[in-house]
Short mmCIF file of C-alpha atoms in Angstrom, two decimals:
data_model
loop_
_atom_site.label_atom_id
_atom_site.label_comp_id
_atom_site.label_asym_id
_atom_site.label_seq_id
_atom_site.Cartn_x
_atom_site.Cartn_y
_atom_site.Cartn_z
CA MET C 164 76.27 130.59 86.73
CA ILE C 165 76.83 132.27 83.35
CA HIS C 166 79.90 134.02 81.99
CA PRO C 167 80.19 136.34 78.97
CA GLN C 168 82.11 135.13 75.97
CA ASN C 169 84.24 137.07 73.52
CA ARG C 170 81.43 136.98 70.97
CA LEU C 171 79.17 138.98 73.28
CA LEU C 172 81.86 141.59 73.83
CA TYR C 173 82.51 141.77 70.10
CA TRP C 174 78.86 142.32 69.21
CA PHE C 175 78.42 144.78 72.07
CA ALA C 176 81.33 146.85 70.78
CA LEU C 177 79.97 146.61 67.24
CA ILE C 178 76.39 147.67 68.07
CA VAL C 179 76.05 149.72 71.26
CA PRO C 180 78.74 152.45 70.91
CA PRO C 181 77.86 153.33 67.26
CA LEU C 182 74.15 153.49 68.06
CA ALA C 183 74.83 155.60 71.13
CA PHE C 184 76.82 158.11 69.05
CA ALA C 185 74.11 158.04 66.37
CA GLY C 186 71.51 158.96 68.96
CA THR C 187 73.67 161.87 70.12
CA PHE C 188 74.22 163.39 66.66
CA PHE C 189 70.75 162.73 65.27
CA ALA C 190 68.32 163.79 67.99
CA ALA C 191 65.29 163.35 65.72
CA GLY C 192 65.93 159.63 65.32
CA ALA C 193 67.17 158.87 68.84
CA ASN C 194 64.37 156.42 69.53
CA LEU C 195 65.53 154.03 66.81
CA PRO C 196 69.10 153.52 68.15
CA ALA C 197 67.79 153.22 71.70
CA GLY C 198 65.29 150.59 70.60
CA ALA C 199 68.02 148.67 68.81
CA VAL C 200 70.20 148.69 71.95
CA VAL C 201 67.28 147.47 74.06
CA LEU C 202 66.58 144.73 71.51
CA PHE C 203 70.21 143.63 71.59
CA VAL C 204 70.15 143.52 75.38
CA LEU C 205 66.96 141.45 75.36
CA ILE C 206 68.46 139.03 72.84
CA ALA C 207 71.60 138.69 74.96
CA LEU C 208 69.60 138.08 78.16
CA THR C 209 67.39 135.54 76.41
CA ASP C 210 70.49 133.78 75.12
CA GLY C 211 71.86 133.68 78.68
CA ALA C 212 68.63 132.19 80.02
CA LEU C 213 68.71 129.50 77.31
CA ALA C 214 72.32 128.72 78.26
CA VAL C 215 71.31 128.13 81.88
CA GLN C 216 68.40 125.93 80.77
CA ARG C 217 70.68 123.95 78.45
CA CYS C 218 73.24 123.46 81.20
CA ARG C 219 70.60 122.16 83.60
CA GLY C 220 69.61 119.53 81.04
CA ILE C 221 73.09 117.96 81.01
CA ARG C 222 73.65 114.97 83.28
CA ALA C 223 76.94 113.10 83.61
CA SER C 224 77.39 109.50 84.79
CA PHE C 225 80.82 108.28 85.90
CA PRO C 226 81.76 104.77 87.07
CA ALA C 227 81.99 104.13 90.79
CA LEU C 228 85.43 102.52 90.45
CA VAL C 229 88.24 103.11 87.96
CA ARG C 230 91.39 100.97 87.99
CA LEU C 231 94.67 102.26 86.56
CA SER C 232 98.25 101.00 86.53
CA ARG C 233 101.03 103.31 87.60
CA ASP C 234 102.60 105.27 84.70
CA LYS C 235 100.35 103.49 82.20
CA GLU C 236 97.62 105.33 80.34
CA GLY C 237 94.11 104.06 80.95
CA THR C 238 90.64 105.24 79.97
CA VAL C 239 87.69 106.43 82.00
CA GLU C 240 84.39 105.53 80.38
CA PHE C 241 81.58 107.97 81.18
CA SER C 242 78.25 108.96 79.67
CA LEU C 243 76.45 112.25 79.08
CA GLU C 244 72.72 112.81 78.71
CA ASN C 245 71.25 115.90 77.07
CA ALA C 246 67.61 116.45 77.99
CA GLY C 247 67.28 119.31 75.49
CA LYS C 248 66.05 118.99 71.93
CA LYS C 249 69.18 120.32 70.27
CA HIS C 250 72.76 119.19 70.54
CA ALA C 251 75.04 120.89 73.05
CA ALA C 252 78.79 121.39 73.21
CA VAL C 253 79.87 120.33 76.71
CA ARG C 254 83.24 120.85 78.38
CA ILE C 255 83.95 118.69 81.46
CA GLY C 256 86.69 119.08 84.04
CA PHE C 257 87.81 117.89 87.49
CA ALA C 258 89.98 119.15 90.31
CA PHE C 259 92.73 116.63 89.56
CA PRO C 260 95.28 115.63 92.22
CA ASP C 261 98.95 115.65 91.23
CA ALA C 262 99.01 111.85 91.12
CA VAL C 263 96.35 111.61 88.37
CA VAL C 264 97.18 113.25 85.05
CA PRO C 265 94.50 113.41 82.32
CA GLY C 266 95.34 113.20 78.64
CA ARG C 267 93.50 116.50 78.28
CA GLU C 268 92.87 118.91 81.12
CA GLU C 269 89.30 119.43 79.88
CA PHE C 270 87.19 117.07 77.83
CA ASP C 271 85.09 118.57 75.01
CA ALA C 272 82.12 116.59 73.76
CA GLU C 273 79.25 117.17 71.36
CA VAL C 274 76.11 115.70 72.91
CA PRO C 275 73.03 115.29 70.67
CA GLY C 276 69.68 116.21 72.16
CA GLY C 277 66.61 114.09 72.72
CA GLY C 278 67.48 112.59 76.11
CA ALA C 279 69.65 109.77 74.75
CA THR C 280 72.78 108.68 76.63
CA HIS C 281 76.11 108.88 74.85
CA THR C 282 79.36 107.25 76.04
CA PHE C 283 82.82 108.82 75.86
CA SER C 284 86.38 107.74 76.75
CA TRP C 285 88.81 110.02 78.56
CA PRO C 286 92.49 108.94 78.84
CA TRP C 287 93.98 109.26 82.35
CA THR C 288 97.37 108.26 83.76
CA GLY C 289 98.17 107.50 87.39
CA ARG C 290 101.60 108.72 88.52
CA ALA C 291 101.59 107.32 92.06
CA ARG C 292 100.00 104.34 93.77
CA GLY C 293 96.95 104.93 95.93
CA HIS C 294 93.24 105.63 95.81
CA TYR C 295 91.79 109.01 94.92
CA ARG C 296 88.18 110.11 95.29
CA PHE C 297 86.35 112.44 92.95
CA ASP C 298 83.24 113.89 94.57
CA ARG C 299 82.26 116.51 92.01
CA CYS C 300 82.61 117.13 88.29
CA TYR C 301 82.33 120.51 86.57
CA PHE C 302 80.95 121.18 83.13
CA GLU C 303 80.31 124.12 80.87
CA THR C 304 77.96 124.62 77.92
CA ALA C 305 77.71 127.44 75.40
CA SER C 306 74.50 129.39 74.74
CA PRO C 307 72.71 128.98 71.37
CA LEU C 308 74.17 132.25 70.03
CA GLY C 309 77.51 131.78 71.76
CA PHE C 310 77.18 134.98 73.84
CA TRP C 311 77.41 133.18 77.18
CA SER C 312 78.76 130.03 78.77
CA ALA C 313 76.84 128.41 81.59
CA ARG C 314 78.80 126.52 84.24
CA ALA C 315 77.55 124.05 86.78
CA SER C 316 78.77 121.18 88.93
CA GLN C 317 77.35 117.77 89.73
CA ALA C 318 77.97 115.53 92.71
CA ILE C 319 79.44 112.14 91.80
CA ALA C 320 81.00 109.25 93.70
CA MET C 321 83.98 107.94 91.77
CA GLU C 322 87.07 106.24 93.18
CA VAL C 323 90.27 105.91 91.15
CA ARG C 324 92.69 103.19 92.22
CA VAL C 325 96.23 103.32 90.89
CA TYR C 326 97.85 99.88 91.15
CA PRO C 327 101.53 98.95 90.79
CA ASN C 328 102.72 98.52 87.23
CA LEU C 329 104.17 95.04 86.77
CA ALA C 330 104.85 95.30 83.04
CA ALA C 331 108.64 95.62 83.34
CA GLU C 332 108.94 92.68 85.74
CA ARG C 333 106.63 90.50 83.67
CA LYS C 334 108.69 91.28 80.57
CA THR C 335 111.92 90.32 82.33
CA LEU C 336 110.39 87.09 83.65
CA ALA C 337 108.30 86.33 80.58
CA ALA C 338 109.47 82.70 80.45
CA TYR C 339 107.77 81.94 83.78
CA PHE C 340 104.38 83.04 82.39
CA LEU C 341 104.38 80.84 79.27
CA ASN C 342 101.99 77.90 79.14
CA ARG C 343 104.74 75.39 78.46
CA GLY C 344 105.44 73.41 81.60
CA MET C 345 105.85 74.32 85.24
CA ALA C 346 108.51 76.98 84.72
CA GLY C 347 107.54 78.22 81.29
CA ILE C 348 110.34 77.28 78.91
CA HIS C 349 110.46 73.66 80.06
CA ALA C 350 109.18 71.54 82.89
CA GLN C 351 111.02 72.22 86.14
CA ARG C 352 113.04 69.16 87.16
CA GLN C 353 112.53 68.18 90.78
CA ILE C 354 115.48 66.92 92.79
CA GLY C 355 114.74 63.87 94.94
CA GLN C 356 111.72 61.61 95.14
CA GLY C 357 109.34 63.75 97.09
CA ARG C 358 108.44 64.27 100.73
CA GLU C 359 104.66 63.95 100.84
CA PHE C 360 103.32 60.49 101.78
CA GLU C 361 101.14 59.00 99.03
CA LYS C 362 100.39 55.32 99.79
CA LEU C 363 101.68 51.94 100.98
CA ARG C 364 102.62 49.08 98.67
CA GLU C 365 104.35 45.74 98.89
CA TYR C 366 108.12 45.68 99.05
CA VAL C 367 109.93 45.48 95.69
CA PRO C 368 113.58 44.41 95.50
CA GLY C 369 115.67 47.55 95.36
CA ASP C 370 113.50 49.62 97.72
CA SER C 371 115.42 51.42 100.41
CA TYR C 372 115.13 50.02 103.93
CA ASP C 373 114.53 53.59 105.10
CA HIS C 374 111.15 53.50 103.35
CA VAL C 375 109.94 50.26 104.91
CA HIS C 376 106.85 50.80 107.07
CA TRP C 377 107.70 48.48 109.96
CA LYS C 378 104.33 48.65 111.72
CA ALA C 379 102.45 47.78 108.53
CA THR C 380 105.01 45.05 107.86
CA ALA C 381 104.34 43.55 111.30
CA ARG C 382 100.58 43.68 110.83
CA ARG C 383 100.60 42.06 107.38
CA SER C 384 103.51 39.67 107.95
CA ARG C 385 105.20 40.77 104.72
CA PRO C 386 107.41 43.76 103.83
CA ILE C 387 105.48 46.96 103.15
CA THR C 388 107.08 50.10 101.64
CA LYS C 389 106.04 53.74 101.92
CA VAL C 390 105.60 55.65 98.64
CA PHE C 391 106.15 59.39 98.53
CA GLN C 392 105.16 61.99 95.98
CA ILE C 393 106.34 65.49 95.19
CA GLU C 394 104.32 68.00 97.17
CA ARG C 395 102.55 70.23 94.70
CA THR C 396 100.72 72.77 96.83
CA GLN C 397 102.93 74.67 99.23
CA GLU C 398 102.55 77.96 101.04
CA VAL C 399 104.67 80.95 100.09
CA TYR C 400 104.59 84.18 102.11
CA VAL C 401 106.25 87.46 101.19
CA VAL C 402 106.90 89.81 104.13
CA VAL C 403 107.15 93.45 102.99
CA ASP C 404 108.91 96.03 105.17
CA ALA C 405 107.23 99.47 104.95
CA SER C 406 109.27 101.19 107.69
CA ARG C 407 111.59 104.19 107.32
CA LEU C 408 114.37 102.39 105.46
CA SER C 409 111.96 101.46 102.66
CA ALA C 410 111.36 105.16 101.94
CA ARG C 411 114.87 105.52 100.51
CA PRO C 412 115.20 105.94 96.74
CA SER C 413 115.96 102.68 95.04
CA ARG C 414 118.73 104.43 93.15
CA ARG C 415 120.95 107.33 94.11
CA ALA C 416 120.39 110.50 92.09
CA PRO C 417 123.14 111.28 89.59
CA GLU C 418 125.60 114.00 90.56
CA ASP C 419 124.57 116.19 87.61
CA GLY C 420 121.15 116.73 89.14
CA ARG C 421 119.17 114.48 86.80
CA LYS C 422 116.54 112.16 88.18
CA PRO C 423 117.42 108.50 88.71
CA GLU C 424 116.66 106.15 85.84
CA ALA C 425 113.91 104.49 87.89
CA GLY C 426 111.92 107.73 87.93
CA GLY C 427 112.35 108.39 91.64
CA GLU C 428 111.09 104.99 92.78
CA THR C 429 111.44 104.15 96.44
CA VAL C 430 112.67 100.84 97.75
CA LEU C 431 109.12 100.05 98.83
CA GLU C 432 107.93 100.31 95.22
CA ARG C 433 110.37 97.56 94.25
CA TYR C 434 109.31 95.46 97.23
CA ILE C 435 105.64 95.71 96.27
CA ASN C 436 106.26 94.85 92.62
CA THR C 437 108.43 91.89 93.61
CA ALA C 438 105.83 90.58 96.07
CA LEU C 439 103.07 90.66 93.46
CA ILE C 440 105.27 89.00 90.82
CA VAL C 441 106.12 86.21 93.28
CA GLY C 442 102.39 85.81 93.85
CA LEU C 443 101.72 85.47 90.14
CA ILE C 444 104.47 82.90 89.66
CA ALA C 445 103.39 80.96 92.77
CA GLU C 446 99.95 80.74 91.19
CA ARG C 447 101.51 79.35 88.02
CA GLN C 448 103.43 76.79 90.07
CA GLY C 449 100.31 75.65 91.90
CA ASP C 450 101.35 77.06 95.28
CA ALA C 451 99.34 79.12 97.72
CA PHE C 452 100.54 82.73 98.12
CA GLY C 453 100.23 84.89 101.23
CA LEU C 454 101.30 88.35 102.26
CA VAL C 455 102.45 90.23 105.36
CA ALA C 456 103.11 94.00 105.38
CA PHE C 457 104.56 95.64 108.50
CA ASP C 458 106.35 98.65 109.94
CA SER C 459 106.08 99.35 113.67
CA ARG C 460 103.27 96.78 113.65
CA VAL C 461 101.69 94.36 111.21
CA ARG C 462 99.57 96.42 108.80
CA HIS C 463 98.22 93.75 106.47
CA PHE C 464 98.00 89.99 106.59
CA VAL C 465 96.55 87.91 103.76
CA LYS C 466 96.44 84.19 104.42
CA ALA C 467 97.95 81.98 101.72
CA LYS C 468 95.44 80.94 99.07
CA SER C 469 95.30 80.81 95.29
CA GLY C 470 93.10 82.12 92.53
CA LYS C 471 92.53 85.40 90.74
CA ALA C 472 90.26 86.80 93.45
CA HIS C 473 92.93 86.09 96.05
CA PHE C 474 95.61 87.85 93.97
CA ASN C 475 93.31 90.87 93.67
CA ALA C 476 92.94 90.86 97.46
CA CYS C 477 96.75 90.87 97.83
CA ARG C 478 97.03 93.70 95.32
CA ASP C 479 94.36 95.70 97.16
CA ALA C 480 96.30 95.25 100.40
CA LEU C 481 99.49 96.66 98.84
CA TYR C 482 98.45 99.40 96.45
CA THR C 483 97.85 101.94 99.23
CA LEU C 484 100.88 100.91 101.30
CA GLN C 485 103.21 103.84 101.95
CA PRO C 486 106.50 104.00 103.91
CA ARG C 487 106.29 105.35 107.45
CA THR C 488 109.01 107.14 109.38
CA VAL C 489 109.14 104.50 112.11
CA ASN C 490 111.46 101.65 113.01
CA PRO C 491 110.30 98.11 112.23
CA ASP C 492 109.18 96.08 115.23
CA PHE C 493 110.66 92.64 114.61
CA ASP C 494 109.53 91.39 118.03
CA ASP C 495 105.89 91.90 117.10
CA LEU C 496 106.40 90.67 113.53
CA PHE C 497 107.99 87.32 114.41
CA ALA C 498 105.51 86.71 117.22
CA PHE C 499 102.72 87.30 114.69
CA ILE C 500 104.28 84.96 112.13
CA GLY C 501 104.87 82.25 114.72
CA GLU C 502 101.24 82.45 115.80
CA ARG C 503 99.52 82.69 112.40
CA LEU C 504 101.65 80.45 110.17
CA ARG C 505 100.84 76.95 111.43
CA ARG C 506 101.91 75.03 108.36
CA ARG C 507 105.52 74.88 107.18
CA ALA C 508 105.98 77.58 104.54
CA LEU C 509 108.51 79.50 102.53
CA VAL C 510 108.82 82.97 104.09
CA ILE C 511 110.55 85.61 101.95
CA PHE C 512 111.51 88.80 103.79
CA LEU C 513 111.98 92.01 101.79
CA THR C 514 113.62 94.33 104.29
CA GLY C 515 116.73 96.36 105.07
CA LEU C 516 119.34 95.25 107.61
CA ASP C 517 122.03 97.89 107.09
CA ASP C 518 121.07 99.56 110.39
CA PRO C 519 123.08 97.68 113.08
CA VAL C 520 120.37 98.06 115.73
CA LEU C 521 117.65 96.75 113.44
CA ALA C 522 119.88 93.92 112.26
CA GLU C 523 120.46 92.77 115.85
CA GLY C 524 116.72 92.80 116.45
CA PHE C 525 116.16 90.67 113.36
CA LEU C 526 118.90 88.19 114.30
CA LYS C 527 117.50 87.84 117.80
CA ASN C 528 113.93 87.16 116.68
CA VAL C 529 114.47 85.03 113.58
CA ALA C 530 114.96 82.01 115.86
CA VAL C 531 111.17 82.00 116.35
CA VAL C 532 110.55 80.82 112.78
CA ASP C 533 113.80 79.52 111.27
CA ARG C 534 113.33 75.94 112.55
CA LYS C 535 109.76 75.56 111.36
CA HIS C 536 109.85 77.52 108.08
CA VAL C 537 112.24 78.05 105.19
CA VAL C 538 113.36 81.68 105.52
CA LEU C 539 114.86 83.84 102.77
CA VAL C 540 115.95 87.43 103.45
CA ASN C 541 116.45 89.87 100.59
CA MET C 542 117.74 93.42 100.85
CA MET C 543 118.21 95.72 97.89
CA LYS C 544 121.88 96.59 97.67
CA PRO C 545 122.27 100.37 98.04
CA ASP C 546 124.30 102.30 95.50
CA GLY C 547 127.88 102.75 96.59
CA MET C 548 127.94 99.66 98.80
CA GLN C 549 130.89 97.77 97.34
CA GLY C 550 134.36 96.59 98.17
CA LEU C 551 137.39 98.83 97.92
CA PHE C 552 138.94 99.15 94.46
CA SER C 553 135.89 97.49 92.86
CA GLY C 554 134.39 100.75 91.60
CA PRO C 555 135.67 103.72 89.64
CA PRO C 556 138.90 105.28 90.93
CA ALA C 557 138.58 107.98 93.58
CA ARG C 558 139.16 111.50 92.30
CA SER C 559 138.77 113.46 95.50
CA LEU C 560 138.94 113.10 99.25
CA ASP C 561 135.15 112.83 99.42
CA ASP C 562 135.28 109.87 97.03
CA ILE C 563 137.77 108.11 99.31
CA TYR C 564 135.55 108.53 102.37
CA ARG C 565 132.49 107.43 100.40
CA ASP C 566 134.25 104.27 99.17
CA LEU C 567 135.45 103.47 102.70
CA ALA C 568 131.91 103.89 104.06
CA GLY C 569 130.53 101.57 101.36
CA HIS C 570 133.23 98.99 102.07
CA ILE C 571 132.54 99.00 105.83
CA ALA C 572 128.76 98.75 105.28
CA LEU C 573 129.25 95.82 102.91
CA ASN C 574 131.47 93.98 105.39
CA ASP C 575 128.86 94.46 108.12
CA LEU C 576 126.19 92.92 105.90
CA LEU C 577 128.44 90.02 104.97
CA GLU C 578 128.94 89.35 108.68
CA ILE C 579 125.15 89.37 109.11
CA ARG C 580 124.91 86.90 106.22
CA LYS C 581 127.29 84.51 107.99
CA ARG C 582 125.33 84.69 111.23
CA LEU C 583 122.06 84.06 109.43
CA ARG C 584 123.57 81.19 107.49
CA LEU C 585 124.42 79.46 110.75
CA ARG C 586 120.71 79.48 111.52
CA GLY C 587 119.78 78.09 108.09
CA VAL C 588 118.55 81.47 106.79
CA TYR C 589 119.63 82.56 103.32
CA PHE C 590 120.48 86.27 103.01
CA SER C 591 120.89 87.95 99.62
CA LEU C 592 121.86 91.44 98.40
CA PRO C 593 120.48 91.73 94.85
CA GLU C 594 121.15 94.79 92.73
CA HIS C 595 118.29 97.12 91.83
CA ASP C 596 117.89 95.81 88.30
CA LYS C 597 118.04 92.15 89.35
CA PHE C 598 116.08 92.32 92.59
CA CYS C 599 112.82 90.78 91.35
CA THR C 600 114.64 88.26 89.17
CA ASP C 601 116.85 87.07 92.03
CA VAL C 602 113.94 86.67 94.44
CA VAL C 603 112.01 84.60 91.88
CA ALA C 604 115.13 82.50 91.21
CA GLN C 605 115.46 81.78 94.93
CA TYR C 606 111.84 80.67 95.09
CA MET C 607 112.29 78.38 92.10
CA THR C 608 115.44 76.89 93.66
CA VAL C 609 113.55 76.09 96.86
CA LYS C 610 110.81 74.57 94.75
CA GLN C 611 113.24 72.45 92.73
CA ARG C 612 115.20 71.17 95.73
CA GLN C 613 112.02 70.46 97.71
CA LEU C 614 113.33 72.27 100.76
CA LEU C 615 109.81 72.67 102.09
#
């Protein structure tokens, strides 16, 4: 398909109307202006045909998979091939979704002729997690004289994956990623002597009688002591709640109408970032990391392993996860965990328990796993949930009711914390800014105290 350019209109206005008037006033020489008009038309049509031929000689090659991080500019490497003999100016575009923003709406490239392939870089930015498919690209080339532009499209198969951006969390927890000991800044001191059996040895004065292996002592007719070592490889699971409560904004919008500082992040976004950061740190600590994502049923389950390929599998399971307007089914979740998690593990729940009905369901079902596993429950503390007189003074009647509602909600959660504590389950209410840091600190505390 060809389209006229401004140059064609300019030359048409410059040539055709004057020659037409000249033919009218000078009847004897009418053939000359008419011939000039016909020549101009033939040149324009020939130029249009060359534009179509040039456009057909352009071939674009895009990668099958492009990976981007949310709100971080990345590049898409693609190549163009010009089968013609002369260079061509090519403009390329896509039907972009709202979640993918290019650095330039259209990419202009000069492609030399001769059939050689030339590579270009196009900056793109992903604004929301997920995968987006691009099935067709559109390009435009100008004719040799610039009278026309030929446009065409080409079928492609390109998938763009926008992953969570962990840069802010990694910066906050930079010490855990240094290559200077188990915890980064210094080696993590372990409390106690270890729980994993290592070997048997002869009794040495000073050994505790609790560590004497009485059966081995009877067989060998001399005291034998059990030796334990610190268990290095443990299993850590993060359970991510993707039900309706996770769709809430992680921060309340300011009253002046501005967007929240977090850029409109949902609670689920913070859960996903925290889960992946825990996975990275578990890898650094030598532990196996696993993942469970659920709403009204279990959506994803990744068995605890280690390694870069395993972390990529966990990231692929989470990057398309979106909150659903359903209630979480804790009956199904805890039955699933009790069936699949055979080995004692650290299970970190990222969920919301400020709904009384959901909290009762959680309290009823947590008994399935609390005796076998170490259970930590973390809920992001909503804005406005605080004790009376601990915030700014009330200035209106609405402020009084809002503060009372926050105080009552906080007391309900503190009561839930007490009930969970009786079952050996630790419940925490971290603030938005400290959510990831607090969860990692809890994991490191469990690791240090050898609670597993």
